[in-house]
């Protein structure tokens, strides 16, 4: 089974999805006249001006724009930010970080379109405002049966990839980190995470929004501060690290002495793949949050959505990359390489710090991914009984994931993630006209809204 799933992933996450995702990002960048450059300042102003650790309570009519952003970032900024940059560097060399930036730049245009379509096609189901790719995929093609089939396919893939398997893996990451750093039993950690998560799940959208708007700014702020401190302590290596990123993006073998056999193709592949996998632009996950933001015009949330990709890749992932490159540590893969980089500068405290960061990063991702799964459960079954069953199943998956080796589960989560992309991109390209129309409307209305 694992061999089959691995081969499917090698195909999906090889050149196939990378070309599709990057191509879509380039297309919308040109179609929307470089929206990520023109509206970046405005988006940043909206985000920084709306930061509130105790904003208005979310309800069945949706959540605030900042709460939607926090929920999206909660899902994006997870274990991938601690391990993603390390994996990219280990497999594609320092140059992979450059290509990670490129993928994020174009991904900002893609996520703008996702957020717009989420807003345009959101609905009220069983008394609750809800939305996401399933709702706009359903309206993407002239053949209603085919559109409906793709929407159902997306929903099932999302529930499996994020709500169930993905959350099992996130819980496993926490239990392993706490076992290594503090010697705590994985089962005990899993039960505690499950109880905490259940408390959030059963509190509904109000509690989800309340938790994400508090956790995300604090966890991201502390992690970024730690990265800045480490980079400053290794200040002599900052310029060489930056040079290595740009130089090895186009000439990695020369930069690394040819010893690692890393080509430009590998640098591009691993940089783009890890960047897209981390910021989720085009995957169809974050539109679930952006769809229910209470804004005066959908273009407003589209601009805010772009900033989530910027925060994920250009801030958090770049911080991790520079910590690794300036520390000089080369041993370890994934999260181990990141841990070693922190330990090299901060000593034993670095190991504990990463374990604690991993808890907040992974737990916030569990909350975000649960919410995305819930939106699709609501789409498929349209009643609260199914939501309660889903909540219990996710809590059980968290406990199971904490206690098992989850290599197969992780591979299957990757596979269903890849399967989410296909119907989502079909809908984005089919319905892109809505984003362009919305952009023009918003640009005309923006002075009045301000």
mmCIF file with all atom_site columns, C-alpha atoms in Angstrom, residues 30 39 132 139 150 170 204 225 251 267-269 272 279 297 332 343 347 372 387 392 406 410 421:
data_model
loop_
_atom_site.group_PDB
_atom_site.id
_atom_site.type_symbol
_atom_site.label_atom_id
_atom_site.label_alt_id
_atom_site.label_comp_id
_atom_site.label_asym_id
_atom_site.label_entity_id
_atom_site.label_seq_id
_atom_site.pdbx_PDB_ins_code
_atom_site.Cartn_x
_atom_site.Cartn_y
_atom_site.Cartn_z
_atom_site.occupancy
_atom_site.B_iso_or_equiv
_atom_site.pdbx_formal_charge
_atom_site.auth_seq_id
_atom_site.auth_comp_id
_atom_site.auth_asym_id
_atom_site.auth_atom_id
_atom_site.pdbx_PDB_model_num
ATOM 1  C CA . UNK A 1 30  ? -0.640  38.663 -15.487 1.00 0.00 ? 30  UNK A CA 1
ATOM 2  C CA . UNK A 1 39  ? -2.128  45.969 -3.485  1.00 0.00 ? 39  UNK A CA 1
ATOM 3  C CA . UNK A 1 132 ? -15.044 27.007 0.352   1.00 0.00 ? 132 UNK A CA 1
ATOM 4  C CA . UNK A 1 139 ? -20.638 26.223 -10.210 1.00 0.00 ? 139 UNK A CA 1
ATOM 5  C CA . UNK A 1 150 ? -15.806 17.313 -8.699  1.00 0.00 ? 150 UNK A CA 1
ATOM 6  C CA . UNK A 1 170 ? 0.265   17.015 13.315  1.00 0.00 ? 170 UNK A CA 1
ATOM 7  C CA . UNK A 1 204 ? -17.963 26.003 17.258  1.00 0.00 ? 204 UNK A CA 1
ATOM 8  C CA . UNK A 1 225 ? 11.803  36.982 17.464  1.00 0.00 ? 225 UNK A CA 1
ATOM 9  C CA . UNK A 1 251 ? 24.592  27.388 -10.008 1.00 0.00 ? 251 UNK A CA 1
ATOM 10 C CA . UNK A 1 267 ? 16.754  23.414 -6.475  1.00 0.00 ? 267 UNK A CA 1
ATOM 11 C CA . UNK A 1 268 ? 13.657  24.537 -8.375  1.00 0.00 ? 268 UNK A CA 1
ATOM 12 C CA . UNK A 1 269 ? 11.715  21.346 -7.687  1.00 0.00 ? 269 UNK A CA 1
ATOM 13 C CA . UNK A 1 272 ? 8.750   25.334 -5.346  1.00 0.00 ? 272 UNK A CA 1
ATOM 14 C CA . UNK A 1 279 ? 1.611   28.242 1.960   1.00 0.00 ? 279 UNK A CA 1
ATOM 15 C CA . UNK A 1 297 ? -16.538 43.916 -0.396  1.00 0.00 ? 297 UNK A CA 1
ATOM 16 C CA . UNK A 1 332 ? 19.928  16.101 10.109  1.00 0.00 ? 332 UNK A CA 1
ATOM 17 C CA . UNK A 1 343 ? 20.577  23.989 19.581  1.00 0.00 ? 343 UNK A CA 1
ATOM 18 C CA . UNK A 1 347 ? 22.199  25.266 23.521  1.00 0.00 ? 347 UNK A CA 1
ATOM 19 C CA . UNK A 1 372 ? -11.743 23.219 6.832   1.00 0.00 ? 372 UNK A CA 1
ATOM 20 C CA . UNK A 1 387 ? -20.603 17.676 12.556  1.00 0.00 ? 387 UNK A CA 1
ATOM 21 C CA . UNK A 1 392 ? -15.350 12.849 17.850  1.00 0.00 ? 392 UNK A CA 1
ATOM 22 C CA . UNK A 1 406 ? 2.526   7.539  10.691  1.00 0.00 ? 406 UNK A CA 1
ATOM 23 C CA . UNK A 1 410 ? 1.546   11.123 6.037   1.00 0.00 ? 410 UNK A CA 1
ATOM 24 C CA . UNK A 1 421 ? -5.567  20.661 -6.104  1.00 0.00 ? 421 UNK A CA 1
#
